[in-house]
Coordinates of C-alpha atoms in Angstrom, one line a residue:
M8 CA 9.0 -54.4 6.0
P9 CA 7.1 -54.0 2.6
E10 CA 4.5 -57.0 2.0
R11 CA 5.4 -59.5 -0.4
D12 CA 3.4 -58.8 -3.5
D13 CA 1.7 -62.4 -3.3
R14 CA 0.3 -61.3 -0.3
I15 CA -1.5 -58.5 -1.6
F16 CA -2.3 -59.3 -5.5
A17 CA -4.4 -62.5 -6.4
G18 CA -2.6 -64.7 -9.1
D19 CA -5.4 -63.3 -11.6
Y20 CA -5.1 -59.5 -10.4
K21 CA -5.7 -57.3 -13.5
E22 CA -5.4 -53.8 -14.2
E23 CA -9.0 -53.4 -15.7
P24 CA -12.2 -52.7 -13.9
Y25 CA -13.5 -55.7 -12.1
W26 CA -16.6 -54.3 -13.5
W27 CA -15.5 -55.3 -16.9
E28 CA -16.0 -58.9 -16.6
A29 CA -20.0 -58.9 -16.7
F30 CA -19.5 -56.0 -20.0
R31 CA -16.9 -54.7 -21.2
P32 CA -16.0 -52.0 -24.2
R33 CA -17.6 -52.2 -27.2
A34 CA -15.4 -50.7 -30.3
I35 CA -18.8 -49.8 -32.7
E36 CA -17.8 -47.6 -35.0
A37 CA -19.7 -46.5 -38.2
P38 CA -18.9 -47.7 -41.4
A39 CA -19.5 -44.1 -42.8
L40 CA -20.6 -40.4 -41.0
P41 CA -23.3 -39.1 -42.2
R42 CA -22.7 -35.4 -43.7
R43 CA -25.2 -34.6 -42.3
T44 CA -27.1 -34.4 -39.3
D45 CA -29.0 -32.7 -36.3
V46 CA -26.8 -33.2 -33.0
V47 CA -23.7 -33.8 -33.0
V48 CA -22.5 -35.2 -29.2
V49 CA -19.1 -35.3 -28.1
G50 CA -18.5 -38.3 -26.1
G51 CA -20.3 -40.9 -25.5
G52 CA -20.3 -41.5 -21.6
Y53 CA -23.7 -41.7 -19.5
A54 CA -24.6 -38.2 -20.0
G55 CA -23.6 -38.8 -24.2
L56 CA -26.3 -41.7 -24.7
S57 CA -29.4 -40.3 -22.9
T58 CA -28.8 -37.1 -24.7
A59 CA -29.1 -39.3 -28.0
R60 CA -32.0 -41.1 -26.5
A61 CA -33.9 -38.0 -26.0
L62 CA -33.0 -37.0 -28.9
A63 CA -34.5 -39.7 -31.2
D64 CA -37.7 -39.6 -29.2
G65 CA -38.2 -36.3 -30.2
G66 CA -37.8 -37.5 -33.6
I67 CA -34.0 -36.1 -34.3
E68 CA -31.3 -37.2 -35.8
S69 CA -27.7 -37.2 -33.9
V70 CA -24.5 -39.0 -34.6
V71 CA -22.8 -39.2 -31.5
V72 CA -19.0 -39.7 -31.8
D73 CA -16.1 -41.0 -29.2
A74 CA -12.4 -41.1 -28.8
G75 CA -12.6 -44.6 -27.9
D76 CA -14.7 -48.0 -27.5
F77 CA -18.3 -47.1 -26.2
G78 CA -17.8 -47.9 -22.5
S79 CA -14.2 -46.9 -22.3
G80 CA -14.3 -44.0 -20.3
A81 CA -15.5 -42.8 -16.5
S82 CA -19.1 -44.5 -16.8
T83 CA -18.1 -48.1 -16.3
R84 CA -15.3 -47.3 -14.0
S85 CA -16.9 -45.8 -11.0
G86 CA -18.1 -47.2 -7.7
G87 CA -21.6 -47.1 -8.7
A88 CA -23.3 -45.7 -5.3
I89 CA -26.4 -43.3 -6.1
S90 CA -28.4 -41.3 -4.2
A91 CA -30.8 -38.6 -4.1
G92 CA -28.3 -35.3 -3.2
L93 CA -25.7 -33.2 -4.0
S94 CA -22.9 -31.4 -1.5
I95 CA -24.1 -28.3 -2.7
G96 CA -22.1 -25.0 -0.9
K97 CA -18.4 -27.5 -0.8
S98 CA -15.8 -25.6 -3.9
F99 CA -13.3 -27.6 -5.2
T100 CA -10.1 -25.5 -3.0
G101 CA -12.4 -26.6 0.0
K102 CA -14.4 -23.6 0.2
T103 CA -17.3 -22.9 1.6
L104 CA -20.1 -21.3 -1.1
A105 CA -23.2 -19.5 0.2
Y106 CA -26.3 -19.7 -1.2
E107 CA -29.8 -18.2 -1.5
P108 CA -31.9 -20.8 0.2
T109 CA -34.2 -20.4 -3.3
F110 CA -31.4 -21.9 -5.1
V111 CA -30.7 -25.0 -2.5
R112 CA -33.8 -26.1 -2.7
E113 CA -33.8 -26.1 -6.3
V114 CA -30.6 -28.2 -6.8
V115 CA -32.1 -30.6 -3.8
G116 CA -35.3 -31.1 -6.8
W117 CA -33.0 -31.5 -9.5
S118 CA -31.0 -34.4 -7.5
I119 CA -34.0 -36.4 -6.3
A120 CA -35.3 -35.6 -9.4
A121 CA -32.3 -37.5 -11.3
Y122 CA -32.3 -40.1 -8.6
R123 CA -35.9 -41.2 -9.4
S124 CA -35.4 -40.7 -13.4
L125 CA -32.7 -43.4 -13.0
H126 CA -34.4 -46.2 -11.8
E127 CA -37.8 -44.9 -14.2
L128 CA -34.9 -45.4 -16.5
V129 CA -33.7 -48.8 -15.4
A130 CA -38.0 -49.8 -15.5
S131 CA -38.8 -48.2 -19.3
E132 CA -35.4 -50.3 -21.0
K133 CA -35.4 -53.2 -18.9
I134 CA -32.1 -52.9 -17.6
D135 CA -30.5 -55.2 -15.9
C136 CA -28.1 -53.4 -13.3
H137 CA -28.7 -55.0 -9.7
L138 CA -30.2 -51.8 -9.0
E139 CA -31.7 -51.3 -5.1
Q140 CA -31.6 -48.8 -2.6
R141 CA -30.1 -49.4 0.2
G142 CA -29.1 -46.5 1.4
R143 CA -25.7 -44.7 2.6
F144 CA -23.0 -44.4 5.6
L145 CA -21.6 -40.4 5.9
G146 CA -19.0 -42.3 8.2
A147 CA -17.8 -38.7 10.5
C148 CA -13.8 -39.2 9.9
A149 CA -13.2 -37.1 14.1
S150 CA -15.0 -36.1 16.2
S151 CA -15.2 -33.0 14.7
H152 CA -17.0 -34.1 11.8
Y153 CA -19.6 -35.8 13.8
D154 CA -20.8 -31.8 14.7
A155 CA -20.6 -31.0 11.6
L156 CA -23.0 -33.7 10.8
R157 CA -25.1 -33.0 13.7
V158 CA -25.5 -29.9 12.0
R159 CA -25.8 -30.5 8.8
H160 CA -28.6 -33.4 10.0
E161 CA -30.5 -30.6 11.8
K162 CA -30.3 -28.5 8.4
L163 CA -31.4 -31.2 6.3
R164 CA -34.5 -31.9 9.1
A165 CA -35.2 -28.1 8.5
G166 CA -35.6 -28.5 4.4
G167 CA -38.2 -31.2 4.9
A168 CA -35.7 -34.4 4.0
T169 CA -36.9 -37.0 6.5
D170 CA -35.0 -39.7 4.8
C171 CA -31.6 -39.1 7.4
H172 CA -30.6 -40.1 10.7
L173 CA -28.2 -39.7 12.8
V174 CA -25.7 -42.7 14.2
S175 CA -23.9 -42.4 17.2
R176 CA -20.2 -44.4 17.8
Q177 CA -22.4 -46.2 19.8
E178 CA -24.7 -47.1 17.8
Q179 CA -22.9 -47.5 14.2
R180 CA -21.5 -51.0 14.4
A181 CA -25.1 -52.1 13.7
E182 CA -24.7 -50.1 10.3
I183 CA -20.9 -51.3 9.3
G184 CA -18.7 -53.7 11.1
S185 CA -15.8 -51.2 12.0
D186 CA -14.9 -48.9 14.7
Y187 CA -12.9 -46.7 13.0
Y188 CA -15.7 -43.4 12.2
H189 CA -17.6 -41.5 15.5
G190 CA -20.7 -41.7 14.4
G191 CA -22.4 -41.0 11.4
L192 CA -25.5 -39.8 9.0
V193 CA -27.5 -42.5 8.0
L194 CA -29.4 -41.3 4.1
E195 CA -32.0 -44.2 3.1
T196 CA -32.6 -42.3 -0.6
A197 CA -29.1 -44.1 -1.5
G198 CA -28.1 -47.0 -3.3
K199 CA -26.3 -48.6 -5.7
L200 CA -26.2 -50.5 -9.1
H201 CA -23.2 -51.8 -11.5
P202 CA -22.2 -49.2 -13.3
A203 CA -21.1 -51.7 -16.5
L204 CA -24.2 -53.5 -16.6
F205 CA -25.9 -49.9 -16.6
Y206 CA -24.1 -48.8 -19.5
G207 CA -24.1 -51.3 -21.4
G208 CA -28.4 -51.6 -21.2
L209 CA -28.3 -48.1 -21.8
L210 CA -25.4 -48.4 -24.7
A211 CA -28.5 -51.2 -26.4
A212 CA -31.2 -48.9 -25.6
V213 CA -29.6 -46.1 -27.5
R214 CA -29.0 -48.9 -30.7
R215 CA -32.5 -50.1 -30.9
R216 CA -32.9 -46.6 -31.9
N217 CA -32.5 -46.1 -35.7
S218 CA -31.7 -42.6 -35.6
I219 CA -28.9 -42.7 -34.0
T220 CA -25.7 -43.2 -35.7
L221 CA -22.7 -44.8 -32.8
A222 CA -19.3 -43.8 -34.0
G223 CA -16.4 -45.0 -31.7
Q224 CA -12.9 -44.7 -32.6
T225 CA -13.9 -41.1 -33.6
R226 CA -12.3 -38.0 -32.4
A227 CA -13.4 -34.6 -32.7
S228 CA -10.5 -32.2 -33.9
K229 CA -12.2 -29.3 -34.5
L230 CA -15.8 -27.5 -33.6
E231 CA -16.6 -24.5 -36.3
R232 CA -19.4 -22.1 -37.1
S233 CA -21.1 -22.6 -40.1
G234 CA -24.3 -20.7 -40.8
A235 CA -26.9 -21.0 -38.5
G236 CA -25.2 -24.9 -37.6
W237 CA -21.8 -26.3 -36.8
R238 CA -18.9 -28.3 -38.7
V239 CA -17.1 -31.3 -37.0
V240 CA -14.4 -32.1 -37.9
T241 CA -13.5 -35.9 -36.9
S242 CA -10.7 -38.1 -37.5
A243 CA -12.9 -40.3 -39.5
G244 CA -14.5 -37.6 -41.9
E245 CA -16.9 -33.3 -41.3
I246 CA -20.1 -33.6 -40.4
T247 CA -22.8 -30.4 -40.3
A248 CA -25.2 -29.5 -37.7
K249 CA -27.6 -27.9 -36.4
H250 CA -26.3 -28.5 -33.4
V251 CA -23.5 -29.7 -31.6
V252 CA -23.3 -30.7 -27.4
V253 CA -20.1 -31.7 -25.3
A254 CA -20.6 -34.3 -22.9
T255 CA -16.7 -35.2 -22.7
N256 CA -16.4 -34.7 -18.5
G257 CA -13.5 -35.6 -17.0
Y258 CA -11.8 -36.0 -20.5
T259 CA -12.5 -32.6 -22.0
G260 CA -9.6 -31.3 -23.6
A261 CA -8.8 -28.9 -26.0
L262 CA -11.6 -29.7 -28.8
T263 CA -13.9 -26.9 -26.1
P264 CA -11.2 -24.6 -24.4
H265 CA -14.3 -22.8 -22.5
L266 CA -15.0 -26.1 -21.0
Q267 CA -11.3 -27.4 -20.3
R268 CA -10.9 -24.0 -18.0
R269 CA -13.5 -24.7 -16.0
L270 CA -14.1 -28.9 -15.2
V271 CA -10.9 -30.6 -13.5
P272 CA -10.0 -34.4 -14.3
I273 CA -9.1 -36.2 -11.3
A274 CA -8.3 -39.4 -11.2
S275 CA -10.8 -41.4 -8.5
H276 CA -9.1 -45.2 -7.6
V277 CA -10.7 -48.1 -7.1
I278 CA -10.1 -51.8 -6.1
A279 CA -11.1 -54.8 -6.2
T280 CA -10.6 -57.9 -3.4
E281 CA -10.8 -61.4 -3.5
E282 CA -14.0 -63.6 -2.5
L283 CA -14.6 -62.8 1.6
P284 CA -14.8 -65.8 3.7
E285 CA -18.3 -67.0 4.7
G286 CA -20.1 -64.4 6.8
M287 CA -17.4 -61.7 6.5
A288 CA -19.7 -59.9 4.1
L289 CA -22.8 -59.6 6.3
K290 CA -20.1 -58.8 9.2
L291 CA -19.2 -55.7 7.7
C292 CA -21.8 -54.7 5.8
P293 CA -25.3 -55.8 7.8
K294 CA -27.4 -54.2 5.7
G295 CA -25.8 -53.7 2.6
R296 CA -25.3 -49.7 2.0
T297 CA -22.8 -47.7 0.3
F298 CA -20.1 -46.2 2.4
S299 CA -18.8 -42.5 2.4
E300 CA -17.4 -40.4 4.5
T301 CA -16.6 -36.8 5.7
R302 CA -12.6 -36.7 4.9
R303 CA -11.6 -34.6 2.7
V304 CA -9.5 -37.3 0.7
L305 CA -12.2 -39.4 1.2
N306 CA -12.9 -43.2 0.4
Y307 CA -16.1 -44.9 -0.8
Y308 CA -17.3 -48.2 -0.5
R309 CA -19.9 -51.2 -1.1
L310 CA -20.3 -55.0 -1.3
S311 CA -20.5 -56.4 -5.0
P312 CA -23.6 -57.2 -6.3
D313 CA -23.3 -60.9 -5.5
G314 CA -21.8 -59.8 -2.0
K315 CA -19.1 -61.6 -2.2
R316 CA -16.3 -58.4 -2.1
V317 CA -16.2 -54.9 -1.8
I318 CA -15.2 -52.8 -4.2
F319 CA -13.3 -49.9 -2.4
G320 CA -12.2 -46.4 -4.3
G321 CA -10.9 -43.4 -3.2
R322 CA -8.4 -40.3 -4.2
A323 CA -5.5 -42.7 -3.2
R324 CA -4.0 -39.7 -5.0
F325 CA -5.1 -36.7 -7.3
T326 CA -3.8 -38.2 -10.5
E327 CA -2.8 -41.4 -12.4
I328 CA -0.1 -43.4 -10.7
D329 CA 1.1 -47.0 -11.4
G330 CA -1.2 -50.1 -11.1
R331 CA 0.4 -51.5 -8.1
Q332 CA 0.8 -48.5 -5.7
R333 CA -2.7 -47.5 -6.5
A334 CA -3.6 -51.3 -5.1
R335 CA -1.5 -50.6 -2.2
L336 CA -2.4 -46.9 -1.1
L337 CA -6.0 -48.4 -1.4
R338 CA -5.5 -51.8 0.7
R339 CA -3.8 -49.7 3.2
S340 CA -6.9 -47.8 3.5
L341 CA -9.1 -50.8 3.5
L342 CA -7.1 -52.2 6.6
Q343 CA -7.5 -49.0 8.8
R344 CA -11.1 -49.9 8.5
F345 CA -11.7 -52.8 8.1
P346 CA -8.3 -54.6 10.1
E347 CA -10.0 -58.2 9.5
M348 CA -9.3 -58.0 6.2
A349 CA -5.6 -58.3 6.5
G350 CA -5.2 -61.9 4.4
T351 CA -7.8 -60.8 1.6
R352 CA -6.1 -59.9 -1.7
I353 CA -6.7 -57.3 -4.7
T354 CA -7.8 -59.3 -7.9
H355 CA -8.9 -55.9 -9.5
S356 CA -7.4 -52.3 -9.9
W357 CA -8.1 -48.8 -11.4
Q358 CA -8.7 -45.7 -12.1
G359 CA -10.9 -43.2 -14.0
N360 CA -10.8 -39.0 -14.3
V361 CA -14.2 -37.5 -12.4
A362 CA -14.2 -33.6 -13.5
F363 CA -15.0 -31.5 -10.7
T364 CA -16.2 -27.8 -11.2
Y365 CA -15.2 -24.9 -8.9
D366 CA -18.8 -25.4 -7.3
A367 CA -18.7 -28.6 -7.2
L368 CA -22.0 -28.3 -8.8
P369 CA -23.0 -30.5 -12.4
H370 CA -23.6 -28.4 -15.3
A371 CA -25.9 -28.5 -18.4
G372 CA -26.1 -24.9 -20.8
C373 CA -25.2 -23.0 -24.1
F374 CA -22.0 -21.0 -24.2
D375 CA -21.7 -19.2 -27.6
G376 CA -24.4 -21.3 -29.4
L377 CA -22.0 -24.6 -27.9
H378 CA -24.6 -27.0 -25.8
F379 CA -22.9 -28.8 -22.7
V380 CA -23.4 -31.4 -20.5
V381 CA -21.2 -31.4 -17.7
G382 CA -19.2 -31.6 -14.0
C383 CA -19.8 -35.6 -12.5
N384 CA -18.2 -34.2 -9.2
G385 CA -19.1 -37.6 -7.8
S386 CA -22.4 -37.9 -8.1
G387 CA -22.8 -39.1 -12.1
V388 CA -24.4 -42.0 -12.1
S389 CA -27.9 -40.8 -11.7
M390 CA -26.9 -37.2 -12.5
M391 CA -25.4 -37.3 -16.1
P392 CA -28.3 -39.9 -16.8
Y393 CA -30.6 -36.8 -16.1
L394 CA -29.3 -34.2 -17.4
G395 CA -28.2 -35.4 -20.7
D396 CA -32.1 -36.6 -21.1
S397 CA -33.1 -33.7 -20.0
M398 CA -30.8 -31.3 -22.7
G399 CA -32.0 -34.0 -25.7
R400 CA -35.6 -33.3 -24.8
A401 CA -34.9 -29.4 -24.3
L402 CA -33.6 -29.5 -28.2
A403 CA -36.6 -31.8 -29.0
G404 CA -38.7 -29.0 -27.6
R405 CA -39.8 -31.7 -25.3
L406 CA -39.0 -30.5 -21.3
H407 CA -41.3 -29.8 -19.8
G408 CA -40.4 -26.4 -17.2
R409 CA -36.6 -25.0 -17.7
L410 CA -33.0 -27.5 -18.3
P411 CA -31.8 -27.9 -15.3
F412 CA -28.7 -26.2 -13.8
A413 CA -29.1 -24.2 -17.9
D414 CA -28.8 -20.3 -15.2
V415 CA -25.9 -21.4 -13.4
P416 CA -23.1 -19.9 -14.6
L417 CA -20.2 -22.3 -14.8
P418 CA -17.4 -20.6 -13.8
S419 CA -13.9 -20.0 -14.1
I420 CA -10.9 -21.4 -12.0
P421 CA -8.4 -19.0 -11.2
L422 CA -5.1 -19.7 -12.7
Y423 CA -5.9 -22.7 -15.1
S424 CA -6.0 -23.2 -18.5
G425 CA -7.1 -26.5 -18.4
K426 CA -3.6 -28.3 -17.2
P427 CA -4.3 -29.0 -13.5
W428 CA -0.6 -28.7 -12.5
F429 CA -2.2 -27.0 -8.3
L430 CA -3.4 -31.1 -7.9
P431 CA -0.7 -32.1 -6.2
A432 CA 0.3 -29.6 -3.7
I433 CA -3.9 -29.5 -2.9
G434 CA -3.6 -33.5 -2.5
G435 CA -1.4 -32.9 -0.1
A436 CA -2.8 -30.0 1.7
F437 CA -5.8 -32.0 1.9
R438 CA -4.4 -34.8 3.6
A439 CA -2.7 -33.0 5.8
L440 CA -5.9 -31.2 6.9
D441 CA -7.6 -34.7 7.3
Y442 CA -4.5 -36.2 9.4
F443 CA -4.6 -33.0 11.4
D444 CA -8.2 -33.0 12.2
E445 CA -8.5 -37.2 12.9
R446 CA -5.0 -36.8 15.9
I447 CA -7.9 -35.4 18.0
R448 CA -10.2 -37.5 16.9

């Protein structure tokens, strides 16, 4: 018999991000768009704002247009986890991709640089967003997954990574108050922040720079070459610019068909619990880690910045679903890991789109004169500000070295034209594979 709603949902349950209790999206509308500017940035998330900030610091004017309010997209909807690593070698379909060791080292270097750059950005702009480095525990959901983590650990150590160590199933209670996993891998160079407060601080930093025009509720509907530059048609008027940077990620649409065919928007679902009973938070999370796992349809979770709630996310479905259904599915997964939370109700549930690429890597570059920063792949909190900043520096002539990922082709996805018809099938297949893996736990 299904549980009653009043045992699952708190009386003040909301279908919006918990993070918005501290910072809500801003309705920023430009009084009038300039007829001309140096750069138009399409998309006002982490990547877009970071691009504009770097352009301004290089003396370049820009206009940032966003179809919604600033902060209404994925930048304020994530779990807020950060790390100095990317899952290189994976692909959207689950197929393993082989790369040359030199390229792997480059990607690792960019990941570390992104992680450090985030800390530098928070410090330089004095952003109060509860940034802390407490490490991440990657839980093995089956014994075979732990064997794979052992191989991964050996490769990491051989590559010079000294910040990681294996944890056996007998030892994992020191990391997490659960017996659900078959051990795991701890990555110390990882942490968390409050994603909406970080976004709010970045937005405030952008607004302090007079050479940036912000235009919310302004949809770009057409991009057209105009001489050596671009004509950008928006719902608030036309702008002529020397350059255009597209940073729409999981909300990329028909404005840029080339990118739309290469980015798959996958819904990520999250819940927040009511405040936990005294002492439970420390029992569940003794070291303040963030948590993720080896399942194909994974979950990720952490404590709220005040240490009183659990923020629990995952792919409840690969597409958008009803808020209460989302909350029920995620709560079921939460209780599988922490049965003692059965009496804890849900206060918030929400979802946001994450842009996945075929090679599971972020990308920044230029195609037919159009610049882009796309491909969060679940690592957007640190990587998107870094790539946006790098793009802005590059256009301002201030980037030392080459643009990260610029020489990495953004691959198309077979049989995909921008409408992800295959997501329910892929989600079902991944859940079936996870089920069979875990049956022989």
